[in-house]
mmCIF file of N, CA and C in Angstrom:
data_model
loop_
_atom_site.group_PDB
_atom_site.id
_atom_site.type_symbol
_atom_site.label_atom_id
_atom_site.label_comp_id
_atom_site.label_asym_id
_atom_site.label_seq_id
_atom_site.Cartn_x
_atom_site.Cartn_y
_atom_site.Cartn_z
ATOM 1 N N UNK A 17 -100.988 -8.346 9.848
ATOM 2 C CA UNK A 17 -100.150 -8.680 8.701
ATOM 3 C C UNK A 17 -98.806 -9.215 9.184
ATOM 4 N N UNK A 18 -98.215 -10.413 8.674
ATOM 5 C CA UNK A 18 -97.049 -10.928 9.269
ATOM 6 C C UNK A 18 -95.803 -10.060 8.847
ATOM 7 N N UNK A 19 -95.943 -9.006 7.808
ATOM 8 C CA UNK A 19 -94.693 -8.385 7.194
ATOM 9 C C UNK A 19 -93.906 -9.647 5.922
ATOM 10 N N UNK A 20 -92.936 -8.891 5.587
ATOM 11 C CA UNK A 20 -92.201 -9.152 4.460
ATOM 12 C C UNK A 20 -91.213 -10.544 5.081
ATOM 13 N N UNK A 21 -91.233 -11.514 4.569
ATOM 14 C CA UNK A 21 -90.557 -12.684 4.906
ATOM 15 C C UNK A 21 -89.521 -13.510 3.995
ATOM 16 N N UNK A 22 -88.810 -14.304 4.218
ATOM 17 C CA UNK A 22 -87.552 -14.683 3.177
ATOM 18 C C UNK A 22 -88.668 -15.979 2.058
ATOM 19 N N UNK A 23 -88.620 -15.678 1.012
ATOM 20 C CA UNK A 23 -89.279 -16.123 -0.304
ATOM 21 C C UNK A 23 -89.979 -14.842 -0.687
ATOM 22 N N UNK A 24 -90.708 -13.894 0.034
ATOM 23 C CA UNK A 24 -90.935 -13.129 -0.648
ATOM 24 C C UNK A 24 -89.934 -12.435 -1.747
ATOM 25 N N UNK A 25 -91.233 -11.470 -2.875
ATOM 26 C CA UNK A 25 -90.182 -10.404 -3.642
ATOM 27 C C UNK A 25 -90.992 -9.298 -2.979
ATOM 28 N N UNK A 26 -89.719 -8.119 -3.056
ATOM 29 C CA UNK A 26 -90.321 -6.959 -2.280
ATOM 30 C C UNK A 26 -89.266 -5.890 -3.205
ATOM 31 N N UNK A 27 -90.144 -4.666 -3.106
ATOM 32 C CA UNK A 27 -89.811 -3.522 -3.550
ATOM 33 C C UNK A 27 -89.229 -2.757 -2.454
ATOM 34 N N UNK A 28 -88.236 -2.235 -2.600
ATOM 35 C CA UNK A 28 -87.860 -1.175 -1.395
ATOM 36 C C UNK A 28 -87.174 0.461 -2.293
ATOM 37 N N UNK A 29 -87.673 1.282 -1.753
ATOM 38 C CA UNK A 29 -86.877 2.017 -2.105
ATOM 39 C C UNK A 29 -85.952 2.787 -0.672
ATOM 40 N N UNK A 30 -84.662 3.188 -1.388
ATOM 41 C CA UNK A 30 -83.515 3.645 -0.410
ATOM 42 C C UNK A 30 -82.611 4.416 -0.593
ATOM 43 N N UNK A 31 -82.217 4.856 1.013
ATOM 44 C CA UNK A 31 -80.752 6.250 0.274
ATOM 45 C C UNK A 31 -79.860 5.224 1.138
ATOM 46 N N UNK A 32 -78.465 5.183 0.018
ATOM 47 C CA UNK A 32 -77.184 4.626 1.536
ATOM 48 C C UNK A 32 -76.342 5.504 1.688
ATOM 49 N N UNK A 33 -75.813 5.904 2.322
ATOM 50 C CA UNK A 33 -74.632 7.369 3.035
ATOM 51 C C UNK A 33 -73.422 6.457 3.521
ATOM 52 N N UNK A 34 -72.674 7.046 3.244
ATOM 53 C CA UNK A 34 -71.497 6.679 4.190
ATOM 54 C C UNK A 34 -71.227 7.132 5.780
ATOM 55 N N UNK A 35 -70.803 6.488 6.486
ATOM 56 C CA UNK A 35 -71.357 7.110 7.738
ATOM 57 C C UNK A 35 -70.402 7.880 8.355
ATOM 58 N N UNK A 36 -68.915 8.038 7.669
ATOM 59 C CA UNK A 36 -68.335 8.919 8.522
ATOM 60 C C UNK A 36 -68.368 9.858 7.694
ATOM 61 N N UNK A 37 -69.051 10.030 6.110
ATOM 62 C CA UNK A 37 -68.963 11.438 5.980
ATOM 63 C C UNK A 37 -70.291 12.187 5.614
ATOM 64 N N UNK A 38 -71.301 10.839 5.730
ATOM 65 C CA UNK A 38 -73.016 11.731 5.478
ATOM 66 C C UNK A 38 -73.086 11.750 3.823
ATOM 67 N N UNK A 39 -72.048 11.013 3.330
ATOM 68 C CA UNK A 39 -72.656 11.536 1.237
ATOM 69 C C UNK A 39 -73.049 10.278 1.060
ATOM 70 N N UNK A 40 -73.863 10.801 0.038
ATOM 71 C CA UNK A 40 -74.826 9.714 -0.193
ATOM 72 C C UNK A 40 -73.798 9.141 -1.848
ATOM 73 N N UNK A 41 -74.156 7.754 -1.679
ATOM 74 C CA UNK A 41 -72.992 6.572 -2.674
ATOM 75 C C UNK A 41 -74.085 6.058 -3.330
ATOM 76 N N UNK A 42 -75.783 5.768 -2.713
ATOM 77 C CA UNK A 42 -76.428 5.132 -3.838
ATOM 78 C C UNK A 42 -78.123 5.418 -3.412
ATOM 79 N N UNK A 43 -78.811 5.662 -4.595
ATOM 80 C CA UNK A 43 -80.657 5.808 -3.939
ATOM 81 C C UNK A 43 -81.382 5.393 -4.975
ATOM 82 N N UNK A 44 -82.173 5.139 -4.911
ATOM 83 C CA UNK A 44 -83.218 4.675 -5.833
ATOM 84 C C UNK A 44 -84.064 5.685 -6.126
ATOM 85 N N UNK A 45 -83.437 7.138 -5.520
ATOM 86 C CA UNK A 45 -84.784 8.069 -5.921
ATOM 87 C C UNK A 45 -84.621 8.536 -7.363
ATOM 88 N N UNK A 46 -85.568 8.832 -7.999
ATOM 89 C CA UNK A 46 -85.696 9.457 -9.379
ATOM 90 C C UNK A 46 -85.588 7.703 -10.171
ATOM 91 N N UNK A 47 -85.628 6.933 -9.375
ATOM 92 C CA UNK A 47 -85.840 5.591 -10.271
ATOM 93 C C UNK A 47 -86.828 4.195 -9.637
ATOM 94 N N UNK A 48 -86.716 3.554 -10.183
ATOM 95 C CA UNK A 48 -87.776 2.519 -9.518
ATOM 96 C C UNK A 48 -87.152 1.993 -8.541
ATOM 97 N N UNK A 49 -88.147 1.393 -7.670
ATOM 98 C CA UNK A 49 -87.120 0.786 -6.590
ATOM 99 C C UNK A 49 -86.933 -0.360 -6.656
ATOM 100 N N UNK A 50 -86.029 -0.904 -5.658
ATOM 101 C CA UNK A 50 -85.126 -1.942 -5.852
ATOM 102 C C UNK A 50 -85.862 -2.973 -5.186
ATOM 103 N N UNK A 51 -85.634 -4.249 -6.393
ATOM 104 C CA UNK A 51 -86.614 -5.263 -6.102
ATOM 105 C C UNK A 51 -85.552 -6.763 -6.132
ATOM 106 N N UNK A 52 -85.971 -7.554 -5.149
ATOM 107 C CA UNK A 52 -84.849 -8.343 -4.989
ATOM 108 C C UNK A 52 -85.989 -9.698 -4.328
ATOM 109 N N UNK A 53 -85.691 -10.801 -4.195
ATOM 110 C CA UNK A 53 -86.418 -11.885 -3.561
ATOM 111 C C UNK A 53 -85.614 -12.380 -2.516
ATOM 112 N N UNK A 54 -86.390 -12.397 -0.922
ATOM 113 C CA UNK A 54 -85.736 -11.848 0.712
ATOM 114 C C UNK A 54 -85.052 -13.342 0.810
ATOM 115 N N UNK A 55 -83.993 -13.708 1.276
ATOM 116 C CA UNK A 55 -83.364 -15.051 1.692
ATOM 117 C C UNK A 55 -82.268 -15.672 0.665
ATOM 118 N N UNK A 56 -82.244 -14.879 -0.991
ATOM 119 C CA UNK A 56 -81.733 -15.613 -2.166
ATOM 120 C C UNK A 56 -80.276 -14.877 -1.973
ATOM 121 N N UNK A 57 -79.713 -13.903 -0.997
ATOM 122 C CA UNK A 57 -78.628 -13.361 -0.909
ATOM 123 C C UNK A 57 -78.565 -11.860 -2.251
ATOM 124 N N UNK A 58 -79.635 -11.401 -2.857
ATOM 125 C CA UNK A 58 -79.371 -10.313 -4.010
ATOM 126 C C UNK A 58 -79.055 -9.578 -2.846
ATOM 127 N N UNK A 59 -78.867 -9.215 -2.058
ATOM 128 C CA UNK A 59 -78.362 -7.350 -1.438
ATOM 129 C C UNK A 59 -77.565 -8.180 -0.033
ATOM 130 N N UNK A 60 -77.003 -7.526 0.145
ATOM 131 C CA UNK A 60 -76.088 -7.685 1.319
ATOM 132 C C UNK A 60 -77.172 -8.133 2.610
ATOM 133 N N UNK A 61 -76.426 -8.335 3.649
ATOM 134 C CA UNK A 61 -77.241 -9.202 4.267
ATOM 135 C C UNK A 61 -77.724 -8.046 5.438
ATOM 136 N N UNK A 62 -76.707 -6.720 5.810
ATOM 137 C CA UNK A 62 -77.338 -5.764 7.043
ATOM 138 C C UNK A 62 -79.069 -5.296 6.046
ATOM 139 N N UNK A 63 -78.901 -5.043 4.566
ATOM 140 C CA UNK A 63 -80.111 -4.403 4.140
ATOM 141 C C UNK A 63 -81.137 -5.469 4.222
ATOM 142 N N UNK A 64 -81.103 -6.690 3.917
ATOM 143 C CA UNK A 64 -81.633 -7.495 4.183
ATOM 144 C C UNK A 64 -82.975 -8.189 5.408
ATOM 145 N N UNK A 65 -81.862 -8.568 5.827
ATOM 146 C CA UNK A 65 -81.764 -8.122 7.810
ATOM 147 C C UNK A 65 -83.038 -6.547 8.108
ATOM 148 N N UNK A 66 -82.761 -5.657 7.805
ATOM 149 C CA UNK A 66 -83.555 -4.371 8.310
ATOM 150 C C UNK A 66 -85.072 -4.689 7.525
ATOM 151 N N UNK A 67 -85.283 -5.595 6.019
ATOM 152 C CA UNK A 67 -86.571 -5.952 5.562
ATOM 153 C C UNK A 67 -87.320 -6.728 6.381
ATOM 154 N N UNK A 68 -86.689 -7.693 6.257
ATOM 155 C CA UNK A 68 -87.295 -8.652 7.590
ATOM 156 C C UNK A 68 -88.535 -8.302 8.565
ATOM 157 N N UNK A 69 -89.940 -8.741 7.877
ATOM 158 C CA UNK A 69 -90.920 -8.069 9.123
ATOM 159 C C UNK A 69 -91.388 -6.660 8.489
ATOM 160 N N UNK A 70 -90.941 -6.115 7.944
ATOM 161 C CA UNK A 70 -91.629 -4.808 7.932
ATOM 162 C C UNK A 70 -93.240 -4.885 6.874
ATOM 163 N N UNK A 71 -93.686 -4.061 6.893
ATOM 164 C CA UNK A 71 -94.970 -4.592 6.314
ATOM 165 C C UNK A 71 -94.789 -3.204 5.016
ATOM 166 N N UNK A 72 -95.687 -2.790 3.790
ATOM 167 C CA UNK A 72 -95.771 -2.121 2.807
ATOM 168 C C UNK A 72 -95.860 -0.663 3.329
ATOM 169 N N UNK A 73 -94.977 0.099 3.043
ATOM 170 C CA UNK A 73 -95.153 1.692 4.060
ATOM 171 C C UNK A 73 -94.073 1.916 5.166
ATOM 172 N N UNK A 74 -93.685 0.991 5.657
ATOM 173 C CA UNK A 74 -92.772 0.761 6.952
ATOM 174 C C UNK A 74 -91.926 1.887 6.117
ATOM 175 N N UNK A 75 -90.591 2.605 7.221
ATOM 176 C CA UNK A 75 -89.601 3.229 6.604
ATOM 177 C C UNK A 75 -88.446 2.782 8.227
ATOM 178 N N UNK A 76 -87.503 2.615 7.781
ATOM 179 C CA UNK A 76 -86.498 2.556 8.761
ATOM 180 C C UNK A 76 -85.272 2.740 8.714
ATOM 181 N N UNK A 77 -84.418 2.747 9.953
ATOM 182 C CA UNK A 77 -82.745 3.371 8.985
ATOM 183 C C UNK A 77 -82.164 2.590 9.969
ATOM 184 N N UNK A 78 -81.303 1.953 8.754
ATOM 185 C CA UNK A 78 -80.233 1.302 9.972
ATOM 186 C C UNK A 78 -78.589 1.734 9.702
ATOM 187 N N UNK A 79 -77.650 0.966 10.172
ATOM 188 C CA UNK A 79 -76.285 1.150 10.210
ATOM 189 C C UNK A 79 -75.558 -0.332 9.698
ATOM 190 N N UNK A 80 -75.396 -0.432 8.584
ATOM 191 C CA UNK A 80 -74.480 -1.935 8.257
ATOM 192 C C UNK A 80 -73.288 -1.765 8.408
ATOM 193 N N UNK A 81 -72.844 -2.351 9.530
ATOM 194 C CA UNK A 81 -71.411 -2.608 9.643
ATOM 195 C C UNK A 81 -70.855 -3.645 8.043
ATOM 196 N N UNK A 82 -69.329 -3.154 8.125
ATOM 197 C CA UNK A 82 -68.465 -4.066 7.093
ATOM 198 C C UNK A 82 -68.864 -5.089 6.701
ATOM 199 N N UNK A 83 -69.323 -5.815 7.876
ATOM 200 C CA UNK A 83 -69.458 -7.760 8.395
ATOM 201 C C UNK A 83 -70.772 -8.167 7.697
ATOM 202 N N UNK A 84 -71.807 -6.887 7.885
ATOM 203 C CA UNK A 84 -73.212 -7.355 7.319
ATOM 204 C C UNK A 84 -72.945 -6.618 6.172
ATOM 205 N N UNK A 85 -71.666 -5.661 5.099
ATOM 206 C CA UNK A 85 -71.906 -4.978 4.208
ATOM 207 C C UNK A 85 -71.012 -5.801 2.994
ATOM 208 N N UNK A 86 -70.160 -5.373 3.138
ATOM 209 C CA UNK A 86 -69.272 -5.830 1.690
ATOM 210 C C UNK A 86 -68.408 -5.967 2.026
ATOM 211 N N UNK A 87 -67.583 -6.359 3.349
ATOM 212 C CA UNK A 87 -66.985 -6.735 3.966
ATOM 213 C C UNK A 87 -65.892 -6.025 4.543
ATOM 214 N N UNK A 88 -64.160 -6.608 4.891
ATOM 215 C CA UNK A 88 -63.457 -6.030 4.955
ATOM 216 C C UNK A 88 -62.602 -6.448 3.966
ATOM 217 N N UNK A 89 -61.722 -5.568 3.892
ATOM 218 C CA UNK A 89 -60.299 -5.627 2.758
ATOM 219 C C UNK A 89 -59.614 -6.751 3.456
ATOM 220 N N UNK A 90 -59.314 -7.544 1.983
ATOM 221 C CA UNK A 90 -58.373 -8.389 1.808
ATOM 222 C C UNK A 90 -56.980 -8.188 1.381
ATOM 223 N N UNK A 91 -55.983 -8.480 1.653
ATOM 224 C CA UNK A 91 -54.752 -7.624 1.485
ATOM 225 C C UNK A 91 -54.152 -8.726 0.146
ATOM 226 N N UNK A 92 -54.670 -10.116 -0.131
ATOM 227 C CA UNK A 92 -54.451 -11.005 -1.130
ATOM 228 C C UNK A 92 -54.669 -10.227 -2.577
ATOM 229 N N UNK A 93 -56.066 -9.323 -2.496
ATOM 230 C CA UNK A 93 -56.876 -8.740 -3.657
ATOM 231 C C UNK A 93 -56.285 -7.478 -4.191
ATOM 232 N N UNK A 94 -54.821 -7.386 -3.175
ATOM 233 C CA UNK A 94 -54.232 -5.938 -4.137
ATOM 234 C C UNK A 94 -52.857 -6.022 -4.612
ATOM 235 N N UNK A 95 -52.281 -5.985 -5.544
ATOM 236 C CA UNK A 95 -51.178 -6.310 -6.111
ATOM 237 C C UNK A 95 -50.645 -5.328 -7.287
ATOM 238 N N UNK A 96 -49.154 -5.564 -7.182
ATOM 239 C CA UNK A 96 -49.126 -4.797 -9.110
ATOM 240 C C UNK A 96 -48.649 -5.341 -9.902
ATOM 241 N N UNK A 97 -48.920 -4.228 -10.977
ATOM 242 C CA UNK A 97 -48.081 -5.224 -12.352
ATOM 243 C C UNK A 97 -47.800 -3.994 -13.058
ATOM 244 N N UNK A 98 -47.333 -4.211 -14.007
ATOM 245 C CA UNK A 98 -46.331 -3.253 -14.591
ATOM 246 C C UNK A 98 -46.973 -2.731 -16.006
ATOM 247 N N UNK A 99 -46.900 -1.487 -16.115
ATOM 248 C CA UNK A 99 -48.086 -0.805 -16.758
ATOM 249 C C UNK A 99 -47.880 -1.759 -18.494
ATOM 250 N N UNK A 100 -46.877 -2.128 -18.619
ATOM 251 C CA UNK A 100 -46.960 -2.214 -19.794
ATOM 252 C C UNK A 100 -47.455 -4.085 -20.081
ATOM 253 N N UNK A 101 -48.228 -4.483 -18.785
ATOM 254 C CA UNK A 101 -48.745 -5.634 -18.798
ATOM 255 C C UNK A 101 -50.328 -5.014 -19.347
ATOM 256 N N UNK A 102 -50.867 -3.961 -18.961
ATOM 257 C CA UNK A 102 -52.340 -3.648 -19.392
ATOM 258 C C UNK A 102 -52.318 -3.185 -20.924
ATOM 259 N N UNK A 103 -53.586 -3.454 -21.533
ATOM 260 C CA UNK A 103 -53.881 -3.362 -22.650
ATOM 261 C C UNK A 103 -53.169 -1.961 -22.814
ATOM 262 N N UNK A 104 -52.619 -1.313 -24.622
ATOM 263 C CA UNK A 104 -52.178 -0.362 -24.473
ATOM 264 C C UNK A 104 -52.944 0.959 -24.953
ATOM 265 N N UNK A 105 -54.373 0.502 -25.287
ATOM 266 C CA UNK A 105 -55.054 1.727 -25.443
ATOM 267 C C UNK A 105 -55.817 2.330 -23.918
ATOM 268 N N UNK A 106 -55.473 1.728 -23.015
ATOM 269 C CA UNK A 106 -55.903 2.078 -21.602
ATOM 270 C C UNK A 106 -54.560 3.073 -21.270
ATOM 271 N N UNK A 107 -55.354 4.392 -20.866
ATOM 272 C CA UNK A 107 -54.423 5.192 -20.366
ATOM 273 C C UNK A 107 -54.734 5.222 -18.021
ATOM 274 N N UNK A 108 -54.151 4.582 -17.787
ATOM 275 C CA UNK A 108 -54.383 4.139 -16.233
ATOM 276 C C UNK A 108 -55.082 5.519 -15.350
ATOM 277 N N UNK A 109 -55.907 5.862 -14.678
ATOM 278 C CA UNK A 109 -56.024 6.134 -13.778
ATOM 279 C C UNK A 109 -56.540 5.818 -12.352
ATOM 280 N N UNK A 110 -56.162 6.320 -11.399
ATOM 281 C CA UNK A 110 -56.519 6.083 -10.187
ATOM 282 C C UNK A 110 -58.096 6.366 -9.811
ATOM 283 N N UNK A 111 -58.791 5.136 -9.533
ATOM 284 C CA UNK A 111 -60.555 5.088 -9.318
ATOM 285 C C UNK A 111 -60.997 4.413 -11.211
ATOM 286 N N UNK A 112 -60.116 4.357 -11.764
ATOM 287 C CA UNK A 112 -60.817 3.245 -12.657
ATOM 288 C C UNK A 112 -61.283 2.269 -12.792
ATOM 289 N N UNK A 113 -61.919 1.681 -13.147
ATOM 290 C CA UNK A 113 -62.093 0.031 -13.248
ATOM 291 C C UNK A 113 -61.704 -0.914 -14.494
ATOM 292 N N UNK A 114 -61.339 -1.828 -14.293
ATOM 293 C CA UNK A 114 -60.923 -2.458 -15.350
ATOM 294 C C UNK A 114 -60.851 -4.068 -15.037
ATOM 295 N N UNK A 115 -61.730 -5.059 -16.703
ATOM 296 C CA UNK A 115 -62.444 -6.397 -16.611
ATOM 297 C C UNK A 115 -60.739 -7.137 -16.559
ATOM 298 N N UNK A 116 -60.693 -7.816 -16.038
ATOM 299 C CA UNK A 116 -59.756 -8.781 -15.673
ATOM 300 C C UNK A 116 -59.796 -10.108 -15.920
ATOM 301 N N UNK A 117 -59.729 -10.966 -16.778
ATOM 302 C CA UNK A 117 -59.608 -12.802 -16.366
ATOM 303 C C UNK A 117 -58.516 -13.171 -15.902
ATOM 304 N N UNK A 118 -59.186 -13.979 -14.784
ATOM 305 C CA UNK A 118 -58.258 -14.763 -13.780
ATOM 306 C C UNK A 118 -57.807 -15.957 -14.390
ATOM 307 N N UNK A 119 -56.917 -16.336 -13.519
ATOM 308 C CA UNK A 119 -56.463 -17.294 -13.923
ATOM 309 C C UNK A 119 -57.403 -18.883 -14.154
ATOM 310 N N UNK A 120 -58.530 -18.785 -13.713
ATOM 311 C CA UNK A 120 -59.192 -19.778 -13.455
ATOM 312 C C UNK A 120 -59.873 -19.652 -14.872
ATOM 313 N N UNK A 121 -60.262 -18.211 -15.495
ATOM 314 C CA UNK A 121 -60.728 -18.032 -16.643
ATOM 315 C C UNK A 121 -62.065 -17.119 -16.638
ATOM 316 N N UNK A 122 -62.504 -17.194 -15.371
ATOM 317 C CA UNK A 122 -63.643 -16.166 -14.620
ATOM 318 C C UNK A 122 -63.106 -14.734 -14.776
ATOM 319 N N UNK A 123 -64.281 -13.915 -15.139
ATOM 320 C CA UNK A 123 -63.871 -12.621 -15.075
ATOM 321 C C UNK A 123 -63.956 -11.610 -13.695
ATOM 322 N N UNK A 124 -62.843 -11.312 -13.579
ATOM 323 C CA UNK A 124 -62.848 -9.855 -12.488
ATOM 324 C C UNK A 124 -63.105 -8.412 -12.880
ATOM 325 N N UNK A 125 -63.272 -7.812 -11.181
ATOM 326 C CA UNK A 125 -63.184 -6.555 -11.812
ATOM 327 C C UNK A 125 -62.349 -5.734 -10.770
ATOM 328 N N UNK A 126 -61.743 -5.136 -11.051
ATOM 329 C CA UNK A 126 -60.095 -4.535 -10.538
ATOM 330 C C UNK A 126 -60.373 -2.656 -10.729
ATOM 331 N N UNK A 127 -60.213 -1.975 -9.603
ATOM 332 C CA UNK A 127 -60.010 -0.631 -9.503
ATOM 333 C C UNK A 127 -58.585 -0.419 -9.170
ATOM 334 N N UNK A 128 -58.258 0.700 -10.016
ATOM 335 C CA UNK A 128 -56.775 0.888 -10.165
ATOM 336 C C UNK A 128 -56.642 1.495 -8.722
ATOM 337 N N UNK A 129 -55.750 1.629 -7.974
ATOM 338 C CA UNK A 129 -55.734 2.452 -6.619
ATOM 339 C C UNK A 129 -54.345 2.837 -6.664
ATOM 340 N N UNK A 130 -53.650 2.719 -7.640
ATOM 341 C CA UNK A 130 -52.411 3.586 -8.192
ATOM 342 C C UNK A 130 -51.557 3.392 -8.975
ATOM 343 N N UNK A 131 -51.121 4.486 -9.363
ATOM 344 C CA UNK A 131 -49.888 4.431 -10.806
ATOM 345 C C UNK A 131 -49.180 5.213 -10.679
ATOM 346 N N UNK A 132 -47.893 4.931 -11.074
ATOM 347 C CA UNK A 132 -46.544 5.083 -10.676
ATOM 348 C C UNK A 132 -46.067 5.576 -12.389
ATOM 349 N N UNK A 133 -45.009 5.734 -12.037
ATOM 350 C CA UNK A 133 -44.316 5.631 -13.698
ATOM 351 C C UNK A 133 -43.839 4.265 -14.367
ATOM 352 N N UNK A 134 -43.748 3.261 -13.457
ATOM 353 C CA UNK A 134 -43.782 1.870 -14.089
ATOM 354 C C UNK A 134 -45.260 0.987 -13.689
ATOM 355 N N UNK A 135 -45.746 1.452 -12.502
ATOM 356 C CA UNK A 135 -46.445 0.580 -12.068
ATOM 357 C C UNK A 135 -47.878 0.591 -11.894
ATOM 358 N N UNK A 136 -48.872 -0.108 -11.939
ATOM 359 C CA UNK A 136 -50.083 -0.046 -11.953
ATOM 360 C C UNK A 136 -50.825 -0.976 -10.410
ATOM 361 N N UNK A 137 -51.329 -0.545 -9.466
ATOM 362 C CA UNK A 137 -51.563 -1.366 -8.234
ATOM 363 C C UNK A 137 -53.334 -1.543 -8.548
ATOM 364 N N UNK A 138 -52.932 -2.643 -8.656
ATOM 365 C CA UNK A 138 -55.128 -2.945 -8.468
ATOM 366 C C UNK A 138 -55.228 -3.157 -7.547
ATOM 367 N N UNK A 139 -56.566 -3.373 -7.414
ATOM 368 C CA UNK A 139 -57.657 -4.040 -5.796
ATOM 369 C C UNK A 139 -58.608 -4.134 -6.478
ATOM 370 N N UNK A 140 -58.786 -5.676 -5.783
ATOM 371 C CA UNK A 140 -60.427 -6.654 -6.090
ATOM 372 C C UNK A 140 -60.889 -6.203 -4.871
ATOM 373 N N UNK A 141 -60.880 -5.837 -4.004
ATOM 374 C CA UNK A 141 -61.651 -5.671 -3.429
ATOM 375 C C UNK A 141 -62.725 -4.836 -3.454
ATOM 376 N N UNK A 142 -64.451 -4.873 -2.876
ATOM 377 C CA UNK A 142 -65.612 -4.297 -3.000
ATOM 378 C C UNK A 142 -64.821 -2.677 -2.592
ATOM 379 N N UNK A 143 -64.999 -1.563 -3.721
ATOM 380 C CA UNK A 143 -65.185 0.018 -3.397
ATOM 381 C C UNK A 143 -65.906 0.344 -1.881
ATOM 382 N N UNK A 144 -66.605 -0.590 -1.575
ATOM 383 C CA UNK A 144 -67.328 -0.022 -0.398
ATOM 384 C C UNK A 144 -66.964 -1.363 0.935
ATOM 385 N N UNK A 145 -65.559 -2.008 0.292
ATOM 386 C CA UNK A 145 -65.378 -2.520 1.588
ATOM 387 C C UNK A 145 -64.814 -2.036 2.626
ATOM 388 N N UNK A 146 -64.749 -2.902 3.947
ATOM 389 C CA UNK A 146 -64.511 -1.603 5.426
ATOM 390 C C UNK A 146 -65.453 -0.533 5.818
ATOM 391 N N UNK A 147 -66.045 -0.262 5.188
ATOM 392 C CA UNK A 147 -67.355 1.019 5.304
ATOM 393 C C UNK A 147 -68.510 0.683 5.650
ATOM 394 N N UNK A 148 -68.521 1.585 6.750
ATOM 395 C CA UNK A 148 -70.231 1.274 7.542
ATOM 396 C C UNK A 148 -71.155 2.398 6.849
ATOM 397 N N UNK A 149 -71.948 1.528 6.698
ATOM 398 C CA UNK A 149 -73.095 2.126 5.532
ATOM 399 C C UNK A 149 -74.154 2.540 6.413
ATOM 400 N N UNK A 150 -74.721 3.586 6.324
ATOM 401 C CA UNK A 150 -76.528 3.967 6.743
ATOM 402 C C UNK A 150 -77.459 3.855 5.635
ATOM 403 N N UNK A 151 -78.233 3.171 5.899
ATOM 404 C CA UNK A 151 -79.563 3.200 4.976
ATOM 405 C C UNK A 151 -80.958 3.655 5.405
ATOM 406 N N UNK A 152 -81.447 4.962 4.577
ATOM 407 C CA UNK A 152 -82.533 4.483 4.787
ATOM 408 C C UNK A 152 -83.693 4.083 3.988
ATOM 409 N N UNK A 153 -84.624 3.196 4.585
ATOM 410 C CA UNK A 153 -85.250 2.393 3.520
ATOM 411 C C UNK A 153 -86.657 2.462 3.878
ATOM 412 N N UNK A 154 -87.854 2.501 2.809
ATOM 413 C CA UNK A 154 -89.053 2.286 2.851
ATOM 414 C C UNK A 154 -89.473 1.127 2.095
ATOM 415 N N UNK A 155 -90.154 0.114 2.867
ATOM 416 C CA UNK A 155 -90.777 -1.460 2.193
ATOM 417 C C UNK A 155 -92.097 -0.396 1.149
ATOM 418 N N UNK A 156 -91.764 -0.548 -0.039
ATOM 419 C CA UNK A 156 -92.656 -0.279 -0.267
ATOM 420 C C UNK A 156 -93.849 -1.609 -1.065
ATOM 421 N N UNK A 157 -93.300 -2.415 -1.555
ATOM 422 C CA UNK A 157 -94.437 -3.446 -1.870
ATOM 423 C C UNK A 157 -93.877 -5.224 -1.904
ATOM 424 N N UNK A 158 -94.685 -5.804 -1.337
ATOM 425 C CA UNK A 158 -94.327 -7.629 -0.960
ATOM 426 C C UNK A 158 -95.177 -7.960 -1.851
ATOM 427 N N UNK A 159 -94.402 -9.535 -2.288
ATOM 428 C CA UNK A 159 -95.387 -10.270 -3.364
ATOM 429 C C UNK A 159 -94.924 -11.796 -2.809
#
């Protein structure tokens, strides 16, 4: 069998951990697994990368660095503004999220990462950027 190749769709199910502290951030258990078509860019490219070749049953664990994950922090993507620029039925906290249009007219999405008594600091950047991820994953079906 040649294994799972880029045009395929494939089912995988998976746990990802963070790797310097072992908790688990995302799994597919207690749900269906995650189905994506190999080469079109749906999942980051280290999970990707570890499908590659494996055949239906395979299980393997790898380590995605930043570079193959969600990258690193951009220091452009964090800024503030002044609380009384956000809508006023939003009461701010720190680890929120909140929809944003840019200036271009595209929508963002912005986690608060602090508030002050005047001030509100977002970041666009990915929650799981800088972070080396462990996965582990079972191919469970190619089409």
């Amino acid at each position: 069998m040649p294994g799972a190749n880029e045009g395929n769709k494939v089912k995988v199910d998976y746990t990802g951990k963070y790797k310097d502290s072992g908790e688990v951030f995302d799994t597919s258990e207690g749900r269906e697994p995650l189905e994506f078509v190999l080469g079109q860019g749906m999942v980051i490219a280290g999970f990707e990368k570890a499908i590659i070749g494996l055949n239906p049953g395979d299980k393997t664990s790898i380590e995605v660095p930043p570079e193959e994950g969600y990258g690193t922090s951009r220091p452009e993507l964090v800024f503030e503004v002044r609380k009384e620029q956000l809508p006023p039925n939003i009461a701010p906290e720190v680890g929120m999220m909140l929809e944003v249009a840019t200036e271009s007219g595209e929508t963002a999405y912005m986690r608060i990462a602090d508030v002050s008594e005047e001030m509100v600091t977002l970041d666009g950047n990915h929650p799981l950027a800088d972070k080396t991820l462990l996965f582990d994953l079972e191919l469970v079906e190619v089409s």
